[in-house]
Amino acid sequence: MSLRELGLAQAGADPRWEAMCGPGDLFCTGRWLAVEREAVGPWVPRARSCLAAFDGPEIAAGVVVQQFDRDADDETVRLDKMLPAEVLARWDDPVSAVQPSLMCGTWFNSTVLTAPGLAGSQREKVRRELVDAVVERGRQWGCATVFFPFLDADDVQLREALRDAGFAEFPAPARHIFNCDFPNYESFVASLRSHKRHRLRRESAAVRAAGISTACQALDGSTVETAARLAHLLERKYDQRSTFDEMAAWFEAIARHTDTVVFTASRGTGPPIAMSMWIHHEDRMYGFHAGFDYEQCQGLPMYSLAGFHLPIEYGCSHPGIRALEYGCSSDQAKLIRGTTGMAQVLCVKPLTALAQPLLNHRSGGTVWVGLPESIDGVTGE
């Protein structure tokens, strides 16, 4: 095996890299790497590249690495916003303790990609070599930490490799998936328990009474500005630092390089007041962003409509879609609307003496493998 660094353009154009990306790997594909190459939007890393392990002329495995610091403020890329409060309490300035950090994998995907058909023992060996490579890259780039933020808890071999390499392990937010195993939307509704069906009926009645109209459109030059405006309103609600221009430039890049649709809701023939954005990859749709005009949405179930009812209806009726990827966070809201929570872990290796207290919280491999207790007994049934 030989290890090489590939630029985003080089990896994205290489069919050997693309062959390692399955339905769950949208954010490592060439199309998404093309979005990242534009270096626009609210969370642009300081540096990024792809590390690949070659077996002769073939790529056996690979991982995307991105360096982030305090200039990025989103919790999906900021390690100091992912760690448990009791860990953060060990430092007066936790941001300085763990930043800059090297994130392995891209949006909601912390795996090490491997070539199809790679034998089990060879797969384990090459992934361990790449783990060592990303740690070395973290040192070269002057990082305080290296982390895999959203690692499948069932990937016990990679978790073991990370522990052996000196990574500490913490529970991470569950990843949510809706399986579109229904012939149509009506079948999905009929499968729900009675209290959930009643919730849907109440929400549908409120939408009809308000004269709400809905649409599904491609994200393109005619829809980017509306989507960016609504997304920016959501960002402002949660005190993010992103600007409208950053959101618009980012969405324009996504529109150029991916197959993306936007579900919108409007008051009659007026402009959209709610939207959710979904990227199509193989047999899945990835929920990537949402946005709301909160003043116009007041009192209406727009979160449920734009984020769940419309995408689920679309997914169940589309023969090529098997699942909707809802990402992480908002567990209870997603579970009561039919998603399944998949357990994940956060793995972190300190590279400096200041970051070393992270290892004092080493879990020994014991993490929750079902739903966190904060769900209060609610399940996706």
mmCIF file of N, CA and C in Angstrom, residues 59-170:
data_model
loop_
_atom_site.group_PDB
_atom_site.id
_atom_site.type_symbol
_atom_site.label_atom_id
_atom_site.label_comp_id
_atom_site.label_asym_id
_atom_site.label_seq_id
_atom_site.Cartn_x
_atom_site.Cartn_y
_atom_site.Cartn_z
ATOM 1 N N ILE A 59 -7.250 2.432 -6.088
ATOM 2 C CA ILE A 59 -7.476 3.058 -4.785
ATOM 3 C C ILE A 59 -8.195 2.054 -3.900
ATOM 4 N N ALA A 60 -7.584 1.696 -2.777
ATOM 5 C CA ALA A 60 -8.173 0.722 -1.866
ATOM 6 C C ALA A 60 -9.054 1.391 -0.812
ATOM 7 N N ALA A 61 -8.706 2.625 -0.433
ATOM 8 C CA ALA A 61 -9.463 3.315 0.605
ATOM 9 C C ALA A 61 -9.166 4.806 0.535
ATOM 10 N N GLY A 62 -10.040 5.607 1.150
ATOM 11 C CA GLY A 62 -9.839 7.054 1.136
ATOM 12 C C GLY A 62 -10.635 7.749 2.205
ATOM 13 N N VAL A 63 -10.226 8.968 2.510
ATOM 14 C CA VAL A 63 -10.948 9.777 3.493
ATOM 15 C C VAL A 63 -10.769 11.254 3.136
ATOM 16 N N VAL A 64 -11.828 12.033 3.317
ATOM 17 C CA VAL A 64 -11.777 13.480 3.118
ATOM 18 C C VAL A 64 -11.419 14.128 4.449
ATOM 19 N N VAL A 65 -10.479 15.064 4.454
ATOM 20 C CA VAL A 65 -10.093 15.770 5.679
ATOM 21 C C VAL A 65 -10.277 17.269 5.483
ATOM 22 N N GLN A 66 -10.772 17.932 6.527
ATOM 23 C CA GLN A 66 -11.009 19.372 6.486
ATOM 24 C C GLN A 66 -10.583 19.997 7.812
ATOM 25 N N GLN A 67 -9.871 21.102 7.726
ATOM 26 C CA GLN A 67 -9.427 21.792 8.930
ATOM 27 C C GLN A 67 -10.360 22.962 9.237
ATOM 28 N N PHE A 68 -10.885 22.989 10.465
ATOM 29 C CA PHE A 68 -11.767 24.062 10.902
ATOM 30 C C PHE A 68 -11.213 24.731 12.155
ATOM 31 N N ASP A 69 -11.556 26.004 12.304
ATOM 32 C CA ASP A 69 -11.202 26.727 13.522
ATOM 33 C C ASP A 69 -12.405 27.544 13.962
ATOM 34 N N ARG A 70 -12.188 28.548 14.797
ATOM 35 C CA ARG A 70 -13.310 29.307 15.365
ATOM 36 C C ARG A 70 -14.030 30.165 14.326
ATOM 37 N N ASP A 71 -13.498 30.293 13.109
ATOM 38 C CA ASP A 71 -14.195 31.063 12.080
ATOM 39 C C ASP A 71 -15.477 30.374 11.622
ATOM 40 N N ALA A 72 -15.557 29.058 11.799
ATOM 41 C CA ALA A 72 -16.781 28.313 11.473
ATOM 42 C C ALA A 72 -17.567 28.131 12.764
ATOM 43 N N ASP A 73 -18.875 28.441 12.734
ATOM 44 C CA ASP A 73 -19.620 28.399 13.992
ATOM 45 C C ASP A 73 -20.752 27.376 13.999
ATOM 46 N N ASP A 74 -20.807 26.479 13.001
ATOM 47 C CA ASP A 74 -21.884 25.503 12.973
ATOM 48 C C ASP A 74 -21.500 24.267 13.779
ATOM 49 N N GLU A 75 -22.475 23.710 14.495
ATOM 50 C CA GLU A 75 -22.201 22.589 15.383
ATOM 51 C C GLU A 75 -21.858 21.301 14.639
ATOM 52 N N THR A 76 -22.084 21.251 13.330
ATOM 53 C CA THR A 76 -21.735 20.045 12.579
ATOM 54 C C THR A 76 -20.269 20.004 12.176
ATOM 55 N N VAL A 77 -19.525 21.091 12.395
ATOM 56 C CA VAL A 77 -18.101 21.109 12.057
ATOM 57 C C VAL A 77 -17.237 21.593 13.219
ATOM 58 N N ARG A 78 -17.836 22.109 14.275
ATOM 59 C CA ARG A 78 -17.084 22.652 15.406
ATOM 60 C C ARG A 78 -17.005 21.628 16.529
ATOM 61 N N LEU A 79 -15.813 21.100 16.769
ATOM 62 C CA LEU A 79 -15.631 20.089 17.795
ATOM 63 C C LEU A 79 -16.032 20.585 19.178
ATOM 64 N N ASP A 80 -15.708 21.849 19.494
ATOM 65 C CA ASP A 80 -16.037 22.358 20.823
ATOM 66 C C ASP A 80 -17.536 22.467 21.047
ATOM 67 N N LYS A 81 -18.337 22.407 19.983
ATOM 68 C CA LYS A 81 -19.791 22.417 20.144
ATOM 69 C C LYS A 81 -20.370 21.002 20.163
ATOM 70 N N MET A 82 -19.514 19.997 19.950
ATOM 71 C CA MET A 82 -19.967 18.607 19.954
ATOM 72 C C MET A 82 -19.670 17.890 21.264
ATOM 73 N N LEU A 83 -18.654 18.336 21.981
ATOM 74 C CA LEU A 83 -18.222 17.629 23.179
ATOM 75 C C LEU A 83 -19.190 17.822 24.338
ATOM 76 N N PRO A 84 -19.319 16.834 25.237
ATOM 77 C CA PRO A 84 -20.193 16.958 26.402
ATOM 78 C C PRO A 84 -19.778 18.122 27.301
ATOM 79 N N ALA A 85 -20.743 18.692 28.006
ATOM 80 C CA ALA A 85 -20.486 19.857 28.854
ATOM 81 C C ALA A 85 -19.453 19.558 29.931
ATOM 82 N N GLU A 86 -19.474 18.335 30.491
ATOM 83 C CA GLU A 86 -18.519 18.026 31.555
ATOM 84 C C GLU A 86 -17.085 17.962 31.045
ATOM 85 N N VAL A 87 -16.920 17.686 29.771
ATOM 86 C CA VAL A 87 -15.583 17.711 29.179
ATOM 87 C C VAL A 87 -15.146 19.144 28.919
ATOM 88 N N LEU A 88 -16.032 19.946 28.364
ATOM 89 C CA LEU A 88 -15.709 21.346 28.087
ATOM 90 C C LEU A 88 -15.366 22.105 29.359
ATOM 91 N N ALA A 89 -15.948 21.682 30.492
ATOM 92 C CA ALA A 89 -15.720 22.378 31.760
ATOM 93 C C ALA A 89 -14.282 22.230 32.260
ATOM 94 N N ARG A 90 -13.505 21.363 31.655
ATOM 95 C CA ARG A 90 -12.123 21.159 32.088
ATOM 96 C C ARG A 90 -11.185 22.281 31.637
ATOM 97 N N TRP A 91 -11.657 23.131 30.727
ATOM 98 C CA TRP A 91 -10.820 24.224 30.231
ATOM 99 C C TRP A 91 -11.505 25.564 30.459
ATOM 100 N N ASP A 92 -10.718 26.574 30.735
ATOM 101 C CA ASP A 92 -11.256 27.928 30.785
ATOM 102 C C ASP A 92 -11.643 28.398 29.388
ATOM 103 N N ASP A 93 -10.883 27.957 28.386
ATOM 104 C CA ASP A 93 -11.138 28.341 27.001
ATOM 105 C C ASP A 93 -11.119 27.071 26.138
ATOM 106 N N PRO A 94 -12.241 26.337 26.097
ATOM 107 C CA PRO A 94 -12.254 25.071 25.349
ATOM 108 C C PRO A 94 -12.027 25.236 23.856
ATOM 109 N N VAL A 95 -12.398 26.397 23.306
ATOM 110 C CA VAL A 95 -12.175 26.607 21.872
ATOM 111 C C VAL A 95 -10.684 26.565 21.565
ATOM 112 N N SER A 96 -9.898 27.277 22.349
ATOM 113 C CA SER A 96 -8.455 27.278 22.133
ATOM 114 C C SER A 96 -7.842 25.918 22.420
ATOM 115 N N ALA A 97 -8.465 25.145 23.306
ATOM 116 C CA ALA A 97 -7.917 23.838 23.670
ATOM 117 C C ALA A 97 -8.032 22.836 22.533
ATOM 118 N N VAL A 98 -9.103 22.899 21.759
ATOM 119 C CA VAL A 98 -9.342 21.862 20.743
ATOM 120 C C VAL A 98 -9.237 22.371 19.308
ATOM 121 N N GLN A 99 -9.076 23.681 19.117
ATOM 122 C CA GLN A 99 -8.983 24.252 17.782
ATOM 123 C C GLN A 99 -7.557 24.741 17.507
ATOM 124 N N PRO A 100 -7.136 24.707 16.207
ATOM 125 C CA PRO A 100 -7.884 24.191 15.061
ATOM 126 C C PRO A 100 -7.971 22.675 15.111
ATOM 127 N N SER A 101 -8.976 22.130 14.430
ATOM 128 C CA SER A 101 -9.207 20.695 14.460
ATOM 129 C C SER A 101 -9.306 20.156 13.039
ATOM 130 N N LEU A 102 -8.959 18.887 12.890
ATOM 131 C CA LEU A 102 -9.038 18.229 11.590
ATOM 132 C C LEU A 102 -10.238 17.293 11.598
ATOM 133 N N MET A 103 -11.252 17.612 10.784
ATOM 134 C CA MET A 103 -12.442 16.782 10.695
ATOM 135 C C MET A 103 -12.259 15.761 9.583
ATOM 136 N N CYS A 104 -12.496 14.495 9.900
ATOM 137 C CA CYS A 104 -12.336 13.403 8.938
ATOM 138 C C CYS A 104 -13.704 12.986 8.424
ATOM 139 N N GLY A 105 -13.874 13.040 7.101
ATOM 140 C CA GLY A 105 -15.186 12.839 6.521
ATOM 141 C C GLY A 105 -15.868 14.184 6.375
ATOM 142 N N THR A 106 -16.915 14.236 5.562
ATOM 143 C CA THR A 106 -17.631 15.491 5.371
ATOM 144 C C THR A 106 -19.018 15.375 5.972
ATOM 145 N N TRP A 107 -19.879 16.302 5.641
ATOM 146 C CA TRP A 107 -21.188 16.450 6.286
ATOM 147 C C TRP A 107 -21.851 15.117 6.651
ATOM 148 N N PHE A 108 -21.968 14.863 7.937
ATOM 149 C CA PHE A 108 -22.684 13.703 8.477
ATOM 150 C C PHE A 108 -22.121 12.381 7.982
ATOM 151 N N ASN A 109 -20.853 12.334 7.625
ATOM 152 C CA ASN A 109 -20.275 11.103 7.125
ATOM 153 C C ASN A 109 -18.842 11.017 7.624
ATOM 154 N N SER A 110 -18.595 10.152 8.625
ATOM 155 C CA SER A 110 -17.273 10.075 9.224
ATOM 156 C C SER A 110 -16.540 8.788 8.893
ATOM 157 N N THR A 111 -16.992 8.077 7.905
ATOM 158 C CA THR A 111 -16.394 6.797 7.604
ATOM 159 C C THR A 111 -15.095 6.937 6.833
ATOM 160 N N VAL A 112 -14.346 5.842 6.763
ATOM 161 C CA VAL A 112 -13.226 5.719 5.847
ATOM 162 C C VAL A 112 -13.732 4.902 4.666
ATOM 163 N N LEU A 113 -13.748 5.493 3.489
ATOM 164 C CA LEU A 113 -14.243 4.807 2.298
ATOM 165 C C LEU A 113 -13.323 3.642 1.939
ATOM 166 N N THR A 114 -13.897 2.548 1.448
ATOM 167 C CA THR A 114 -13.094 1.424 0.984
ATOM 168 C C THR A 114 -13.621 0.943 -0.358
ATOM 169 N N ALA A 115 -12.728 0.345 -1.143
ATOM 170 C CA ALA A 115 -13.093 -0.144 -2.470
ATOM 171 C C ALA A 115 -14.051 -1.318 -2.362
ATOM 172 N N PRO A 116 -15.017 -1.420 -3.275
ATOM 173 C CA PRO A 116 -15.942 -2.554 -3.263
ATOM 174 C C PRO A 116 -15.182 -3.872 -3.394
ATOM 175 N N GLY A 117 -15.586 -4.850 -2.623
ATOM 176 C CA GLY A 117 -14.978 -6.169 -2.723
ATOM 177 C C GLY A 117 -13.662 -6.338 -2.003
ATOM 178 N N LEU A 118 -13.222 -5.309 -1.267
ATOM 179 C CA LEU A 118 -11.960 -5.417 -0.530
ATOM 180 C C LEU A 118 -12.113 -6.468 0.572
ATOM 181 N N ALA A 119 -11.173 -7.417 0.630
ATOM 182 C CA ALA A 119 -11.246 -8.492 1.627
ATOM 183 C C ALA A 119 -11.235 -7.930 3.034
ATOM 184 N N GLY A 120 -11.886 -8.638 3.963
ATOM 185 C CA GLY A 120 -12.049 -8.147 5.330
ATOM 186 C C GLY A 120 -10.749 -7.785 6.019
ATOM 187 N N SER A 121 -9.752 -8.664 5.968
ATOM 188 C CA SER A 121 -8.483 -8.391 6.643
ATOM 189 C C SER A 121 -7.750 -7.227 5.986
ATOM 190 N N GLN A 122 -7.800 -7.160 4.655
ATOM 191 C CA GLN A 122 -7.148 -6.060 3.947
ATOM 192 C C GLN A 122 -7.875 -4.748 4.224
ATOM 193 N N ARG A 123 -9.213 -4.811 4.296
ATOM 194 C CA ARG A 123 -10.005 -3.621 4.593
ATOM 195 C C ARG A 123 -9.644 -3.064 5.959
ATOM 196 N N GLU A 124 -9.524 -3.934 6.938
ATOM 197 C CA GLU A 124 -9.174 -3.483 8.283
ATOM 198 C C GLU A 124 -7.776 -2.874 8.304
ATOM 199 N N LYS A 125 -6.836 -3.516 7.613
ATOM 200 C CA LYS A 125 -5.451 -3.031 7.609
ATOM 201 C C LYS A 125 -5.352 -1.661 6.954
ATOM 202 N N VAL A 126 -5.981 -1.491 5.806
ATOM 203 C CA VAL A 126 -5.841 -0.232 5.087
ATOM 204 C C VAL A 126 -6.551 0.896 5.821
ATOM 205 N N ARG A 127 -7.658 0.599 6.497
ATOM 206 C CA ARG A 127 -8.322 1.656 7.265
ATOM 207 C C ARG A 127 -7.451 2.097 8.440
ATOM 208 N N ARG A 128 -6.759 1.163 9.067
ATOM 209 C CA ARG A 128 -5.851 1.538 10.153
ATOM 210 C C ARG A 128 -4.711 2.420 9.634
ATOM 211 N N GLU A 129 -4.218 2.102 8.445
ATOM 212 C CA GLU A 129 -3.160 2.927 7.863
ATOM 213 C C GLU A 129 -3.656 4.345 7.580
ATOM 214 N N LEU A 130 -4.898 4.458 7.125
ATOM 215 C CA LEU A 130 -5.443 5.791 6.863
ATOM 216 C C LEU A 130 -5.696 6.560 8.155
ATOM 217 N N VAL A 131 -6.084 5.864 9.211
ATOM 218 C CA VAL A 131 -6.231 6.532 10.513
ATOM 219 C C VAL A 131 -4.898 7.141 10.921
ATOM 220 N N ASP A 132 -3.806 6.386 10.794
ATOM 221 C CA ASP A 132 -2.477 6.928 11.118
ATOM 222 C C ASP A 132 -2.141 8.113 10.211
ATOM 223 N N ALA A 133 -2.570 8.035 8.943
ATOM 224 C CA ALA A 133 -2.266 9.102 7.992
ATOM 225 C C ALA A 133 -2.995 10.394 8.341
ATOM 226 N N VAL A 134 -4.247 10.293 8.768
ATOM 227 C CA VAL A 134 -4.969 11.530 9.091
ATOM 228 C C VAL A 134 -4.427 12.153 10.373
ATOM 229 N N VAL A 135 -3.960 11.327 11.304
ATOM 230 C CA VAL A 135 -3.337 11.881 12.509
ATOM 231 C C VAL A 135 -2.068 12.640 12.132
ATOM 232 N N GLU A 136 -1.255 12.066 11.249
ATOM 233 C CA GLU A 136 -0.047 12.744 10.807
ATOM 234 C C GLU A 136 -0.383 14.033 10.057
ATOM 235 N N ARG A 137 -1.445 14.004 9.246
ATOM 236 C CA ARG A 137 -1.843 15.222 8.555
ATOM 237 C C ARG A 137 -2.278 16.291 9.558
ATOM 238 N N GLY A 138 -2.984 15.885 10.605
ATOM 239 C CA GLY A 138 -3.365 16.842 11.638
ATOM 240 C C GLY A 138 -2.160 17.519 12.258
ATOM 241 N N ARG A 139 -1.119 16.755 12.520
ATOM 242 C CA ARG A 139 0.113 17.343 13.078
ATOM 243 C C ARG A 139 0.761 18.295 12.075
ATOM 244 N N GLN A 140 0.810 17.875 10.812
ATOM 245 C CA GLN A 140 1.428 18.718 9.784
ATOM 246 C C GLN A 140 0.711 20.052 9.645
ATOM 247 N N TRP A 141 -0.590 20.041 9.807
ATOM 248 C CA TRP A 141 -1.369 21.269 9.659
ATOM 249 C C TRP A 141 -1.507 22.047 10.974
ATOM 250 N N GLY A 142 -0.819 21.613 12.014
ATOM 251 C CA GLY A 142 -0.831 22.342 13.272
ATOM 252 C C GLY A 142 -2.147 22.266 14.022
ATOM 253 N N CYS A 143 -2.826 21.144 13.925
ATOM 254 C CA CYS A 143 -4.126 20.981 14.597
ATOM 255 C C CYS A 143 -3.935 20.564 16.058
ATOM 256 N N ALA A 144 -4.857 20.981 16.890
ATOM 257 C CA ALA A 144 -4.860 20.550 18.287
ATOM 258 C C ALA A 144 -5.541 19.195 18.456
ATOM 259 N N THR A 145 -6.449 18.871 17.529
ATOM 260 C CA THR A 145 -7.203 17.626 17.617
ATOM 261 C C THR A 145 -7.509 17.102 16.219
ATOM 262 N N VAL A 146 -7.751 15.797 16.133
ATOM 263 C CA VAL A 146 -8.282 15.142 14.941
ATOM 264 C C VAL A 146 -9.560 14.438 15.371
ATOM 265 N N PHE A 147 -10.636 14.563 14.569
ATOM 266 C CA PHE A 147 -11.876 13.933 15.029
ATOM 267 C C PHE A 147 -12.717 13.385 13.881
ATOM 268 N N PHE A 148 -13.405 12.285 14.198
ATOM 269 C CA PHE A 148 -14.418 11.686 13.339
ATOM 270 C C PHE A 148 -15.752 11.968 14.036
ATOM 271 N N PRO A 149 -16.543 12.930 13.562
ATOM 272 C CA PRO A 149 -17.700 13.384 14.353
ATOM 273 C C PRO A 149 -18.924 12.485 14.307
ATOM 274 N N PHE A 150 -19.189 11.811 13.194
ATOM 275 C CA PHE A 150 -20.437 11.064 13.049
ATOM 276 C C PHE A 150 -20.141 9.656 12.548
ATOM 277 N N LEU A 151 -19.615 8.822 13.424
ATOM 278 C CA LEU A 151 -19.195 7.481 13.059
ATOM 279 C C LEU A 151 -20.279 6.479 13.441
ATOM 280 N N ASP A 152 -20.635 5.623 12.504
ATOM 281 C CA ASP A 152 -21.642 4.593 12.741
ATOM 282 C C ASP A 152 -21.229 3.736 13.938
ATOM 283 N N ALA A 153 -22.077 3.678 14.966
ATOM 284 C CA ALA A 153 -21.742 2.913 16.166
ATOM 285 C C ALA A 153 -21.608 1.426 15.880
ATOM 286 N N ASP A 154 -22.205 0.940 14.798
ATOM 287 C CA ASP A 154 -22.100 -0.477 14.438
ATOM 288 C C ASP A 154 -20.800 -0.822 13.726
ATOM 289 N N ASP A 155 -20.021 0.186 13.355
ATOM 290 C CA ASP A 155 -18.747 -0.075 12.687
ATOM 291 C C ASP A 155 -17.687 -0.339 13.756
ATOM 292 N N VAL A 156 -17.774 -1.503 14.372
ATOM 293 C CA VAL A 156 -16.933 -1.795 15.530
ATOM 294 C C VAL A 156 -15.456 -1.903 15.154
ATOM 295 N N GLN A 157 -15.138 -2.346 13.940
ATOM 296 C CA GLN A 157 -13.735 -2.463 13.551
ATOM 297 C C GLN A 157 -13.063 -1.103 13.439
ATOM 298 N N LEU A 158 -13.744 -0.132 12.841
ATOM 299 C CA LEU A 158 -13.153 1.199 12.741
ATOM 300 C C LEU A 158 -13.064 1.842 14.117
ATOM 301 N N ARG A 159 -14.069 1.642 14.946
ATOM 302 C CA ARG A 159 -14.006 2.180 16.316
ATOM 303 C C ARG A 159 -12.819 1.591 17.070
ATOM 304 N N GLU A 160 -12.571 0.299 16.895
ATOM 305 C CA GLU A 160 -11.435 -0.340 17.558
ATOM 306 C C GLU A 160 -10.121 0.226 17.034
ATOM 307 N N ALA A 161 -10.045 0.438 15.710
ATOM 308 C CA ALA A 161 -8.831 1.011 15.135
ATOM 309 C C ALA A 161 -8.569 2.404 15.688
ATOM 310 N N LEU A 162 -9.616 3.184 15.858
ATOM 311 C CA LEU A 162 -9.459 4.539 16.390
ATOM 312 C C LEU A 162 -9.052 4.500 17.858
ATOM 313 N N ARG A 163 -9.635 3.619 18.635
ATOM 314 C CA ARG A 163 -9.236 3.516 20.042
ATOM 315 C C ARG A 163 -7.763 3.116 20.146
ATOM 316 N N ASP A 164 -7.336 2.149 19.296
ATOM 317 C CA ASP A 164 -5.937 1.715 19.323
ATOM 318 C C ASP A 164 -4.996 2.841 18.926
ATOM 319 N N ALA A 165 -5.494 3.778 18.120
ATOM 320 C CA ALA A 165 -4.669 4.915 17.682
ATOM 321 C C ALA A 165 -4.704 6.071 18.676
ATOM 322 N N GLY A 166 -5.388 5.881 19.810
ATOM 323 C CA GLY A 166 -5.402 6.910 20.844
ATOM 324 C C GLY A 166 -6.559 7.872 20.789
ATOM 325 N N PHE A 167 -7.637 7.494 20.131
ATOM 326 C CA PHE A 167 -8.833 8.335 20.078
ATOM 327 C C PHE A 167 -9.724 8.058 21.286
ATOM 328 N N ALA A 168 -10.276 9.115 21.851
ATOM 329 C CA ALA A 168 -11.316 8.994 22.876
ATOM 330 C C ALA A 168 -12.670 8.947 22.178
ATOM 331 N N GLU A 169 -13.637 8.339 22.812
ATOM 332 C CA GLU A 169 -14.941 8.122 22.188
ATOM 333 C C GLU A 169 -16.057 8.706 23.047
ATOM 334 N N PHE A 170 -16.970 9.404 22.396
ATOM 335 C CA PHE A 170 -18.097 10.036 23.068
ATOM 336 C C PHE A 170 -19.381 9.716 22.298
#
